[in-house]
Amino acid sequence: MSVRVRMAPSPTGFLHIGGVRTFLFNWLFARGRGGECLLRIENTDTSREVAESVAQIERSLRWLGIDWDGETTFQLDRMGRAQEEARRLVAEGKAYEDEGAIRIRMPDEGVVGWEDAIKGRIEFPAAELEDLVLVRSDGRPTYNFASPLEDWLDGITHVIRGDDHVSNTPKQLVVLRALGAEPPVYAHVPNVFGGDGKKLSKRHGAVSVDEFRAAGYVPEALMNFLALLGWAPDGETTIMSREELIERFSLERVGSSPATFDYAKLDWMNGVYLRSFPPEEYADRLVAYLREQGYDWPEERIRAAAPLVQEKITRLGEFPAFAGFLFGDVEPDPSLLDSRILREAERALERVEPWRADAIEQALKALCDELGEKPRSVYPSIRVAVTGSRVSPGLYESLELLGRETALSRIRAAASVAA
RNA sequence: GCCCCCAUCGACUAGCGGCCCAGGUCACGGCCCUUUCAAGGCCGUAGCGCGGGUUCGAAUCCCGCUGGGGGCACCA
């Protein structure tokens, strides 16, 4: 039997990272088995749905590298079919009308249960189930009717969704049974928390895919990190390519307890990916990122700066603050400047030929010897004068890139304002 | 209130009765390297929620408790 799953976001604004993790599990599961992965928008409620948010959802998924088969479908499009099926159930005596709405009869004894692919056997006492509204009095189907109905019509074999749907499952199982449908395999993945044991939300940090993108995370890292939230191939492996993720993913190894989103670990992992890119690719990504964020800095200069920061920043978003001195003026803090050292540095640097990092290094080292000081006591002043900060990329490379003229004029200017 | 789910270092997890006085990764601490910051190397702190069982033997199985989460709509 070939596998078919579906990702079913509700079109309420942005794409939440917790939901993305669930979609990722669907996607990895399907792709790992040569199956299909559908994208279905769950909008039985017309008032809330917005075309724009659907477009945003699609854009976010694509950016992450999650694709889907066929056209995006809308739950609402099958309203007619839902009404038809509901009427059929009434005719068969399995449902009944109630003040203009149609309700299904729930069994009133025994249990309704299933073998959850992640949580194992789950059962609900039938007495807990109330006769569910299938179709509202205004004719629109409810979620708990439309969703299983569509799963059936679409031939969904595995419903992999959030934990919060566990209590909907018995209802949907009854609906499916009444419809005469073979129920799919259900797999309920635990929630994602933010540090305090509460559902991940804005107060914990970034939550939408767009925010992570804007902060300079790369999709490979985000995907790798998300995959490991609640799933592990073994106890050792942490860095895995998209292909490896697909190959190794399995529902059996998804844990049943909720996971906490650890931003620090994501940062670390993003750094691992950033450092692993070949220099040209790193530069490509950096340029694309800065363009996306609206920086109009010259591309050649960004490319030249890329190697200076690749080992040092963990998110592309750190680039402007870290290497911005290469693209605009600086305002060094006078109290961090030493005019004597700066004048000596100016003198030493004037004669450097050619203006390259290695020659600059020689000159500066020689200066240190001359002054009888350690680099650590003479460099800070120069660094601050030239980069505007005590933290920066390598000093020699920074000076080279900046050019002799700019470098010297910054040093001169700094010397004159030094405290 | 009722129903359902969950429970290993601060975090993600490995562990599916003996190989575990519990392993890996992040974070944290120390040392080394070092022009700052990173990166890298080495070392370290830290955990099976509690109480009963079952068993020769339990982190692993069972029961209870406690704690956390989710759900009880003509929302999705």
Tab-separated table of C-alpha atoms (C1' of nucleotides) in Angstrom:
chain	number	residue	atom	x	y	z
A	1	MET	CA	0.000	0.000	0.000
A	2	SER	CA	1.426	3.329	-0.956
A	3	VAL	CA	1.542	6.071	1.602
A	4	ARG	CA	-0.334	9.335	1.390
A	5	VAL	CA	-0.323	12.013	4.045
A	6	ARG	CA	-1.508	15.550	4.258
A	7	MET	CA	-0.390	18.776	5.881
A	8	ALA	CA	-3.351	20.744	7.065
A	9	PRO	CA	-2.646	24.240	8.337
A	10	SER	CA	-5.416	26.628	9.216
A	11	PRO	CA	-4.968	29.895	7.373
A	12	THR	CA	-4.680	32.050	10.458
A	13	GLY	CA	-1.810	34.386	9.767
A	14	PHE	CA	1.737	33.128	9.840
A	15	LEU	CA	3.070	29.596	9.832
A	16	HIS	CA	3.858	28.554	13.392
A	17	ILE	CA	7.113	26.707	13.932
A	18	GLY	CA	5.392	24.047	16.045
A	19	GLY	CA	3.013	23.306	13.215
A	20	VAL	CA	5.897	23.191	10.800
A	21	ARG	CA	7.514	20.496	12.891
A	22	THR	CA	4.368	18.421	12.493
A	23	PHE	CA	4.342	19.041	8.750
A	24	LEU	CA	7.974	18.080	8.593
A	25	PHE	CA	7.201	14.729	10.179
A	26	ASN	CA	4.490	14.163	7.581
A	27	TRP	CA	6.814	15.120	4.802
A	28	LEU	CA	9.759	13.056	6.000
A	29	PHE	CA	7.488	10.081	6.472
A	30	ALA	CA	5.977	10.312	2.995
A	31	ARG	CA	9.189	11.098	1.148
A	32	GLY	CA	11.010	8.309	2.897
A	33	ARG	CA	8.542	5.804	1.551
A	34	GLY	CA	7.977	7.113	-1.910
A	35	GLY	CA	4.571	8.337	-0.810
A	36	GLU	CA	2.603	11.477	-1.473
A	37	CYS	CA	2.228	14.548	0.654
A	38	LEU	CA	-0.789	16.805	0.136
A	39	LEU	CA	-1.363	20.368	1.272
A	40	ARG	CA	-4.868	21.070	2.419
A	41	ILE	CA	-6.086	24.298	3.898
A	42	GLU	CA	-8.561	23.731	6.683
A	43	ASN	CA	-10.934	26.598	6.296
A	44	THR	CA	-14.472	25.624	7.061
A	45	ASP	CA	-14.770	29.095	8.470
A	46	THR	CA	-14.819	31.562	5.613
A	47	SER	CA	-14.515	34.703	7.673
A	48	ARG	CA	-11.034	33.934	8.907
A	49	GLU	CA	-9.441	32.632	5.806
A	50	VAL	CA	-7.246	34.913	3.782
A	51	ALA	CA	-5.572	34.204	0.480
A	52	GLU	CA	-2.573	36.091	1.689
A	53	SER	CA	-1.952	33.826	4.611
A	54	VAL	CA	-2.172	30.786	2.351
A	55	ALA	CA	0.441	32.316	0.102
A	56	GLN	CA	2.614	32.943	3.106
A	57	ILE	CA	2.242	29.366	4.294
A	58	GLU	CA	3.294	28.061	0.901
A	59	ARG	CA	6.222	30.428	0.721
A	60	SER	CA	7.452	29.409	4.158
A	61	LEU	CA	7.195	25.712	3.380
A	62	ARG	CA	9.044	26.113	0.119
A	63	TRP	CA	11.797	28.094	1.759
A	64	LEU	CA	12.268	25.320	4.275
A	65	GLY	CA	12.441	22.789	1.496
A	66	ILE	CA	9.159	21.061	2.214
A	67	ASP	CA	7.196	20.420	-0.963
A	68	TRP	CA	3.839	18.862	-1.663
A	69	ASP	CA	2.065	16.979	-4.398
A	70	GLY	CA	-0.675	18.423	-6.526
A	71	GLU	CA	-2.562	21.628	-6.015
A	72	THR	CA	-3.261	23.076	-2.633
A	73	THR	CA	-6.839	22.176	-1.773
A	74	PHE	CA	-9.382	23.961	0.357
A	75	GLN	CA	-11.697	22.234	2.714
A	76	LEU	CA	-14.459	24.619	1.838
A	77	ASP	CA	-14.417	23.495	-1.768
A	78	ARG	CA	-15.977	20.228	-0.740
A	79	MET	CA	-18.853	21.770	1.131
A	80	GLY	CA	-21.368	20.327	-1.310
A	81	ARG	CA	-20.018	16.833	-0.988
A	82	ALA	CA	-20.055	17.147	2.796
A	83	GLN	CA	-23.701	18.127	2.796
A	84	GLU	CA	-24.515	15.237	0.516
A	85	GLU	CA	-22.776	12.740	2.748
A	86	ALA	CA	-24.478	14.164	5.802
A	87	ARG	CA	-27.873	13.764	4.171
A	88	ARG	CA	-26.973	10.214	3.287
A	89	LEU	CA	-26.181	9.500	6.910
A	90	VAL	CA	-29.539	10.934	7.897
A	91	ALA	CA	-31.250	8.720	5.356
A	92	GLU	CA	-29.405	5.727	6.751
A	93	GLY	CA	-30.476	6.639	10.252
A	94	LYS	CA	-26.927	7.272	11.412
A	95	ALA	CA	-27.484	10.998	11.793
A	96	TYR	CA	-30.448	13.221	12.447
A	97	GLU	CA	-31.590	16.799	12.087
A	98	ASP	CA	-31.552	19.058	15.064
A	99	GLU	CA	-32.690	22.665	14.830
A	100	GLY	CA	-31.503	22.985	11.265
A	101	ALA	CA	-28.205	21.289	11.902
A	102	ILE	CA	-27.299	17.671	11.291
A	103	ARG	CA	-25.888	15.621	14.127
A	104	ILE	CA	-24.391	12.189	14.066
A	105	ARG	CA	-25.379	9.553	16.589
A	106	MET	CA	-22.524	8.530	18.800
A	107	PRO	CA	-22.479	5.035	20.277
A	108	ASP	CA	-23.589	5.207	23.891
A	109	GLU	CA	-21.735	2.254	25.265
A	110	GLY	CA	-18.404	0.546	24.884
A	111	VAL	CA	-15.249	2.299	23.861
A	112	VAL	CA	-13.916	3.942	20.744
A	113	GLY	CA	-10.221	3.362	20.333
A	114	TRP	CA	-7.341	3.030	17.942
A	115	GLU	CA	-3.727	1.996	17.746
A	116	ASP	CA	-1.833	5.259	17.617
A	117	ALA	CA	1.425	4.961	15.676
A	118	ILE	CA	3.192	7.109	18.234
A	119	LYS	CA	1.279	6.738	21.475
A	120	GLY	CA	0.077	3.184	21.239
A	121	ARG	CA	-3.416	2.065	22.156
A	122	ILE	CA	-5.787	4.890	23.088
A	123	GLU	CA	-9.383	4.400	24.102
A	124	PHE	CA	-12.226	6.703	24.991
A	125	PRO	CA	-15.385	5.614	26.750
A	126	ALA	CA	-18.197	6.070	24.232
A	127	ALA	CA	-20.317	7.646	26.927
A	128	GLU	CA	-17.978	10.642	26.778
A	129	LEU	CA	-18.923	11.348	23.189
A	130	GLU	CA	-21.775	13.692	22.451
A	131	ASP	CA	-23.719	13.672	19.227
A	132	LEU	CA	-21.528	15.774	17.061
A	133	VAL	CA	-22.769	18.457	14.704
A	134	LEU	CA	-21.798	17.463	11.166
A	135	VAL	CA	-23.345	20.342	9.293
A	136	ARG	CA	-24.271	23.654	10.850
A	137	SER	CA	-27.669	25.175	10.358
A	138	ASP	CA	-26.137	27.533	7.796
A	139	GLY	CA	-24.993	24.553	5.743
A	140	ARG	CA	-21.277	24.648	6.487
A	141	PRO	CA	-19.687	21.412	7.649
A	142	THR	CA	-17.832	21.431	10.952
A	143	TYR	CA	-14.177	20.609	11.274
A	144	ASN	CA	-14.700	17.220	12.855
A	145	PHE	CA	-16.820	16.197	9.913
A	146	ALA	CA	-14.978	17.831	7.059
A	147	SER	CA	-11.548	16.703	8.152
A	148	PRO	CA	-12.128	12.940	8.309
A	149	LEU	CA	-14.361	13.138	5.260
A	150	GLU	CA	-11.567	14.673	3.261
A	151	ASP	CA	-9.048	12.233	4.607
A	152	TRP	CA	-11.269	9.542	3.226
A	153	LEU	CA	-11.919	11.208	-0.123
A	154	ASP	CA	-8.231	11.940	-0.560
A	155	GLY	CA	-7.214	8.418	0.284
A	156	ILE	CA	-5.061	9.535	3.204
A	157	THR	CA	-3.322	6.532	4.729
A	158	HIS	CA	-1.662	8.220	7.700
A	159	VAL	CA	-2.889	11.183	9.654
A	160	ILE	CA	0.109	12.645	11.443
A	161	ARG	CA	-0.981	15.628	13.489
A	162	GLY	CA	-0.610	17.488	16.749
A	163	ASP	CA	-1.291	16.012	20.127
A	164	ASP	CA	-4.176	18.381	20.640
A	165	HIS	CA	-6.217	16.343	18.185
A	166	VAL	CA	-6.202	13.204	20.272
A	167	SER	CA	-9.608	13.906	21.715
A	168	ASN	CA	-11.026	14.636	18.264
A	169	THR	CA	-9.945	11.277	16.984
A	170	PRO	CA	-12.697	9.133	18.506
A	171	LYS	CA	-15.286	11.478	17.026
A	172	GLN	CA	-13.674	11.304	13.630
A	173	LEU	CA	-13.413	7.555	13.888
A	174	VAL	CA	-17.157	7.321	14.434
A	175	VAL	CA	-17.740	9.612	11.468
A	176	LEU	CA	-15.524	7.482	9.265
A	177	ARG	CA	-17.185	4.304	10.387
A	178	ALA	CA	-20.625	5.733	9.617
A	179	LEU	CA	-19.402	6.843	6.224
A	180	GLY	CA	-18.271	3.325	5.523
A	181	ALA	CA	-14.648	4.375	5.258
A	182	GLU	CA	-11.540	2.531	6.278
A	183	PRO	CA	-9.866	4.757	8.899
A	184	PRO	CA	-6.282	5.897	8.317
A	185	VAL	CA	-3.462	5.198	10.705
A	186	TYR	CA	-3.339	7.973	13.290
A	187	ALA	CA	-0.096	9.305	14.722
A	188	HIS	CA	-0.255	12.087	17.285
A	189	VAL	CA	2.919	14.028	17.773
A	190	PRO	CA	3.525	15.767	21.087
A	191	ASN	CA	3.464	19.537	21.392
A	192	VAL	CA	6.429	21.835	21.360
A	193	PHE	CA	6.917	23.921	24.483
A	194	GLY	CA	8.914	27.030	25.128
A	195	GLY	CA	11.141	26.882	28.225
A	196	ASP	CA	8.330	27.311	30.758
A	197	GLY	CA	6.284	24.231	29.946
A	198	LYS	CA	3.735	26.307	28.075
A	199	LYS	CA	2.998	26.002	24.406
A	200	LEU	CA	5.614	27.765	22.318
A	201	SER	CA	4.512	31.319	21.698
A	202	LYS	CA	5.797	34.777	20.874
A	203	ARG	CA	6.866	35.463	24.401
A	204	HIS	CA	9.490	32.733	24.106
A	205	GLY	CA	11.071	34.189	20.986
A	206	ALA	CA	10.623	33.744	17.280
A	207	VAL	CA	7.745	31.450	16.354
A	208	SER	CA	6.987	31.966	12.693
A	209	VAL	CA	9.109	30.565	9.920
A	210	ASP	CA	9.449	34.062	8.527
A	211	GLU	CA	10.984	35.319	11.727
A	212	PHE	CA	13.631	32.615	11.687
A	213	ARG	CA	14.351	33.394	8.100
A	214	ALA	CA	14.684	37.086	8.832
A	215	ALA	CA	17.019	36.390	11.734
A	216	GLY	CA	19.387	34.635	9.371
A	217	TYR	CA	18.849	30.974	10.082
A	218	VAL	CA	19.382	28.703	7.106
A	219	PRO	CA	16.620	26.270	6.165
A	220	GLU	CA	18.844	23.195	6.414
A	221	ALA	CA	19.660	23.974	10.021
A	222	LEU	CA	16.099	24.772	10.955
A	223	MET	CA	14.888	21.539	9.401
A	224	ASN	CA	17.578	19.478	11.081
A	225	PHE	CA	16.781	21.072	14.416
A	226	LEU	CA	13.024	20.631	14.061
A	227	ALA	CA	13.403	17.000	13.079
A	228	LEU	CA	15.246	16.352	16.310
A	229	LEU	CA	12.475	17.845	18.414
A	230	GLY	CA	10.768	14.694	19.519
A	231	TRP	CA	12.566	12.337	17.214
A	232	ALA	CA	16.024	10.779	17.191
A	233	PRO	CA	17.456	8.127	14.897
A	234	ASP	CA	19.702	6.924	17.690
A	235	GLY	CA	21.415	8.441	20.686
A	236	GLU	CA	24.382	9.846	18.812
A	237	THR	CA	23.598	11.418	15.480
A	238	THR	CA	22.670	15.081	15.474
A	239	ILE	CA	23.739	16.659	12.198
A	240	MET	CA	21.846	15.146	9.308
A	241	SER	CA	21.313	16.222	5.735
A	242	ARG	CA	17.858	16.453	4.268
A	243	GLU	CA	18.436	13.132	2.503
A	244	GLU	CA	19.596	11.419	5.627
A	245	LEU	CA	16.613	12.756	7.549
A	246	ILE	CA	14.277	11.362	4.924
A	247	GLU	CA	16.002	8.056	4.883
A	248	ARG	CA	16.134	7.570	8.610
A	249	PHE	CA	12.860	9.049	9.779
A	250	SER	CA	10.258	6.723	11.215
A	251	LEU	CA	7.148	7.210	13.311
A	252	GLU	CA	8.163	4.436	15.677
A	253	ARG	CA	11.045	6.546	16.882
A	254	VAL	CA	9.001	9.652	17.556
A	255	GLY	CA	8.844	10.130	21.301
A	256	SER	CA	5.564	10.490	23.108
A	257	SER	CA	6.472	13.261	25.502
A	258	PRO	CA	6.470	16.970	24.678
A	259	ALA	CA	9.718	18.668	23.682
A	260	THR	CA	11.055	22.083	24.569
A	261	PHE	CA	12.267	24.397	21.855
A	262	ASP	CA	15.861	25.275	22.708
A	263	TYR	CA	16.898	28.445	20.912
A	264	ALA	CA	20.504	28.097	22.048
A	265	LYS	CA	20.825	24.726	20.417
A	266	LEU	CA	19.291	26.022	17.213
A	267	ASP	CA	21.892	28.800	17.202
A	268	TRP	CA	24.665	26.308	17.632
A	269	MET	CA	23.333	24.117	14.862
A	270	ASN	CA	22.874	27.055	12.533
A	271	GLY	CA	26.506	27.945	13.129
A	272	VAL	CA	27.533	24.410	12.267
A	273	TYR	CA	25.724	24.668	8.937
A	274	LEU	CA	26.993	28.145	8.202
A	275	ARG	CA	30.581	27.088	8.771
A	276	SER	CA	30.164	23.986	6.656
A	277	PHE	CA	29.279	25.818	3.446
A	278	PRO	CA	31.951	26.200	0.772
A	279	PRO	CA	33.125	29.856	0.729
A	280	GLU	CA	31.328	30.730	-2.505
A	281	GLU	CA	28.089	29.286	-1.333
A	282	TYR	CA	28.416	31.054	1.967
A	283	ALA	CA	28.876	34.308	0.112
A	284	ASP	CA	25.887	33.582	-2.104
A	285	ARG	CA	23.695	33.028	0.897
A	286	LEU	CA	24.965	36.083	2.672
A	287	VAL	CA	24.336	38.291	-0.332
A	288	ALA	CA	20.860	36.867	-0.851
A	289	TYR	CA	20.059	37.303	2.799
A	290	LEU	CA	21.192	40.911	2.965
A	291	ARG	CA	19.257	41.760	-0.189
A	292	GLU	CA	16.194	40.155	1.288
A	293	GLN	CA	16.621	42.277	4.379
A	294	GLY	CA	16.890	45.426	2.334
A	295	TYR	CA	20.605	46.181	2.539
A	296	ASP	CA	21.908	47.759	-0.659
A	297	TRP	CA	25.577	47.258	0.182
A	298	PRO	CA	27.821	46.506	-2.805
A	299	GLU	CA	27.860	42.825	-3.593
A	300	GLU	CA	31.579	42.568	-4.265
A	301	ARG	CA	32.368	43.967	-0.889
A	302	ILE	CA	29.934	41.641	0.842
A	303	ARG	CA	31.590	38.725	-0.916
A	304	ALA	CA	34.995	39.950	0.135
A	305	ALA	CA	33.820	40.244	3.727
A	306	ALA	CA	32.185	36.836	3.801
A	307	PRO	CA	35.344	34.834	4.585
A	308	LEU	CA	36.104	37.159	7.480
A	309	VAL	CA	32.863	36.318	9.229
A	310	GLN	CA	32.051	32.761	8.253
A	311	GLU	CA	33.772	31.261	11.273
A	312	LYS	CA	32.490	33.905	13.586
A	313	ILE	CA	28.787	34.483	13.305
A	314	THR	CA	26.090	32.013	14.028
A	315	ARG	CA	23.192	33.756	12.256
A	316	LEU	CA	23.442	35.776	9.065
A	317	GLY	CA	21.527	38.467	10.897
A	318	GLU	CA	24.624	39.201	12.950
A	319	PHE	CA	26.490	40.389	9.903
A	320	PRO	CA	25.396	44.031	9.842
A	321	ALA	CA	26.422	44.624	13.440
A	322	PHE	CA	29.615	42.617	13.109
A	323	ALA	CA	30.908	43.774	9.752
A	324	GLY	CA	28.928	46.955	9.151
A	325	PHE	CA	32.108	49.011	9.595
A	326	LEU	CA	33.102	47.871	6.115
A	327	PHE	CA	30.085	49.581	4.652
A	328	GLY	CA	29.798	52.833	6.540
A	329	ASP	CA	31.380	55.204	9.007
A	330	VAL	CA	32.119	54.324	12.587
A	331	GLU	CA	31.911	56.241	15.823
A	332	PRO	CA	34.525	54.879	18.185
A	333	ASP	CA	34.153	55.427	21.904
A	334	PRO	CA	36.961	57.904	22.788
A	335	SER	CA	37.554	56.257	26.147
A	336	LEU	CA	38.690	53.093	24.385
A	337	LEU	CA	41.252	54.918	22.306
A	338	ASP	CA	44.928	55.568	23.021
A	339	SER	CA	46.278	58.433	20.940
A	340	ARG	CA	49.922	57.466	21.353
A	341	ILE	CA	49.350	53.975	20.048
A	342	LEU	CA	47.188	55.285	17.235
A	343	ARG	CA	49.841	57.727	16.058
A	344	GLU	CA	52.431	54.971	16.104
A	345	ALA	CA	50.078	52.662	14.236
A	346	GLU	CA	49.420	55.290	11.634
A	347	ARG	CA	53.135	55.736	11.124
A	348	ALA	CA	53.726	51.969	10.850
A	349	LEU	CA	50.816	51.389	8.524
A	350	GLU	CA	51.682	54.216	6.150
A	351	ARG	CA	54.702	52.338	4.930
A	352	VAL	CA	53.114	48.917	4.508
A	353	GLU	CA	53.570	47.570	1.019
A	354	PRO	CA	51.698	45.846	-0.451
A	355	TRP	CA	48.497	46.575	1.492
A	356	ARG	CA	47.713	42.997	2.334
A	357	ALA	CA	46.850	41.163	5.503
A	358	ASP	CA	50.193	39.378	5.753
A	359	ALA	CA	52.219	42.555	5.285
A	360	ILE	CA	49.946	44.408	7.691
A	361	GLU	CA	50.461	41.682	10.232
A	362	GLN	CA	54.231	41.989	9.925
A	363	ALA	CA	54.112	45.723	10.351
A	364	LEU	CA	51.862	45.575	13.381
A	365	LYS	CA	53.895	42.825	15.014
A	366	ALA	CA	57.008	44.872	14.442
A	367	LEU	CA	55.290	47.834	16.018
A	368	CYS	CA	54.496	45.794	19.089
A	369	ASP	CA	58.148	44.809	19.429
A	370	GLU	CA	59.173	48.391	19.002
A	371	LEU	CA	56.822	49.518	21.730
A	372	GLY	CA	57.796	46.572	23.881
A	373	GLU	CA	54.121	45.656	24.238
A	374	LYS	CA	51.922	42.654	23.613
A	375	PRO	CA	49.472	42.695	20.702
A	376	ARG	CA	46.683	42.415	23.228
A	377	SER	CA	47.556	45.801	24.630
A	378	VAL	CA	48.154	47.629	21.373
A	379	TYR	CA	45.503	46.138	19.072
A	380	PRO	CA	42.346	47.129	20.937
A	381	SER	CA	42.852	50.811	20.232
A	382	ILE	CA	43.428	50.163	16.551
A	383	ARG	CA	40.508	47.790	16.357
A	384	VAL	CA	38.138	50.242	17.968
A	385	ALA	CA	39.402	53.090	15.804
A	386	VAL	CA	38.879	51.144	12.613
A	387	THR	CA	35.822	49.003	13.329
A	388	GLY	CA	34.121	51.043	16.015
A	389	SER	CA	33.992	48.034	18.308
A	390	ARG	CA	36.230	45.955	20.535
A	391	VAL	CA	34.789	42.864	18.860
A	392	SER	CA	35.330	42.403	15.153
A	393	PRO	CA	36.616	40.121	12.421
A	394	GLY	CA	40.379	39.600	12.237
A	395	LEU	CA	42.204	42.911	12.426
A	396	TYR	CA	44.655	42.365	9.574
A	397	GLU	CA	42.013	41.201	7.132
A	398	SER	CA	39.698	43.973	8.187
A	399	LEU	CA	42.364	46.579	7.543
A	400	GLU	CA	43.177	45.107	4.176
A	401	LEU	CA	39.578	45.078	3.078
A	402	LEU	CA	38.959	48.562	4.300
A	403	GLY	CA	41.806	49.889	2.189
A	404	ARG	CA	44.795	51.918	3.300
A	405	GLU	CA	43.178	55.250	2.822
A	406	THR	CA	40.041	54.603	4.820
A	407	ALA	CA	41.935	52.732	7.479
A	408	LEU	CA	44.457	55.494	7.978
A	409	SER	CA	41.881	58.234	7.995
A	410	ARG	CA	39.886	56.385	10.653
A	411	ILE	CA	43.005	55.961	12.727
A	412	ARG	CA	43.859	59.624	12.377
A	413	ALA	CA	40.356	60.718	13.254
A	414	ALA	CA	40.388	58.429	16.271
A	415	ALA	CA	43.737	59.718	17.437
A	416	SER	CA	42.389	63.230	17.516
A	417	VAL	CA	39.316	62.370	19.569
A	418	ALA	CA	41.096	59.963	21.887
A	419	ALA	CA	40.550	60.669	25.536
B	1	G	C1'	-15.643	18.732	37.393
B	2	C	C1'	-15.130	14.729	33.591
B	3	C	C1'	-12.033	12.358	29.710
B	4	C	C1'	-7.262	11.570	27.423
B	5	C	C1'	-1.952	11.905	27.174
B	6	C	C1'	2.981	12.488	29.276
B	7	A	C1'	7.216	11.841	33.056
B	8	U	C1'	15.910	9.949	32.128
B	9	C	C1'	21.105	15.615	33.330
B	10	G	C1'	18.897	22.978	32.905
B	11	A	C1'	17.428	21.468	27.251
B	12	C	C1'	17.012	17.580	23.060
B	13	U	C1'	17.544	12.582	23.712
B	14	A	C1'	19.849	6.993	23.795
B	15	G	C1'	18.094	3.164	26.818
B	16	C	C1'	12.789	-1.232	24.935
B	17	G	C1'	14.932	-6.673	32.428
B	18	G	C1'	21.164	-7.932	33.406
B	19	C	C1'	26.171	-4.937	28.493
B	20	C	C1'	23.950	1.468	32.773
B	21	C	C1'	27.284	3.067	39.905
B	22	A	C1'	22.976	5.522	32.749
B	23	G	C1'	25.712	7.125	26.750
B	24	G	C1'	25.639	11.395	22.952
B	25	U	C1'	24.581	16.639	21.664
B	26	C	C1'	23.407	21.879	23.348
B	27	A	C1'	23.956	24.978	27.482
B	28	C	C1'	27.133	25.681	31.784
B	29	G	C1'	32.277	25.575	34.418
B	30	G	C1'	37.744	24.906	34.000
B	31	C	C1'	42.255	24.478	31.118
B	32	C	C1'	44.843	24.950	26.281
B	33	C	C1'	45.181	27.798	21.693
B	34	U	C1'	44.670	33.067	20.642
B	35	U	C1'	45.001	40.283	17.888
B	36	U	C1'	39.057	40.807	19.950
B	37	C	C1'	34.989	37.521	19.094
B	38	A	C1'	34.283	32.947	17.472
B	39	A	C1'	36.002	28.212	16.015
B	40	G	C1'	38.973	24.082	17.729
B	41	G	C1'	41.273	20.621	21.532
B	42	C	C1'	41.143	18.492	26.527
B	43	C	C1'	38.650	17.939	31.234
B	44	G	C1'	34.446	18.541	34.342
B	45	U	C1'	29.444	19.601	36.947
B	46	A	C1'	24.676	17.563	36.292
B	47	G	C1'	19.601	13.027	35.514
B	48	C	C1'	16.154	7.806	35.863
B	49	G	C1'	9.624	12.642	40.091
B	50	C	C1'	7.681	9.771	44.701
B	51	G	C1'	5.710	5.218	46.941
B	52	G	C1'	4.434	0.337	46.482
B	53	G	C1'	4.790	-4.184	43.929
B	54	U	C1'	6.645	-8.288	40.047
B	55	U	C1'	11.669	-10.503	39.436
B	56	C	C1'	17.635	-13.750	41.222
B	57	G	C1'	17.949	-8.761	38.901
B	58	A	C1'	14.091	-2.537	37.005
B	59	A	C1'	15.557	3.706	34.253
B	60	U	C1'	13.259	-0.342	31.667
B	61	C	C1'	7.083	-4.330	33.533
B	62	C	C1'	2.378	-3.426	36.867
B	63	C	C1'	-0.455	-0.281	40.445
B	64	G	C1'	-1.074	4.203	43.143
B	65	C	C1'	0.411	9.200	44.001
B	66	U	C1'	2.388	13.736	42.537
B	67	G	C1'	3.502	16.984	38.758
B	68	G	C1'	2.851	18.803	33.712
B	69	G	C1'	0.039	19.044	29.171
B	70	G	C1'	-4.287	18.523	26.009
B	71	G	C1'	-9.578	18.182	25.303
B	72	C	C1'	-14.792	18.564	26.762
B	73	A	C1'	-18.373	24.329	20.756
B	74	C	C1'	-23.391	24.926	15.149
B	75	C	C1'	-13.768	27.020	16.537
B	76	A	C1'	-10.136	24.732	13.775
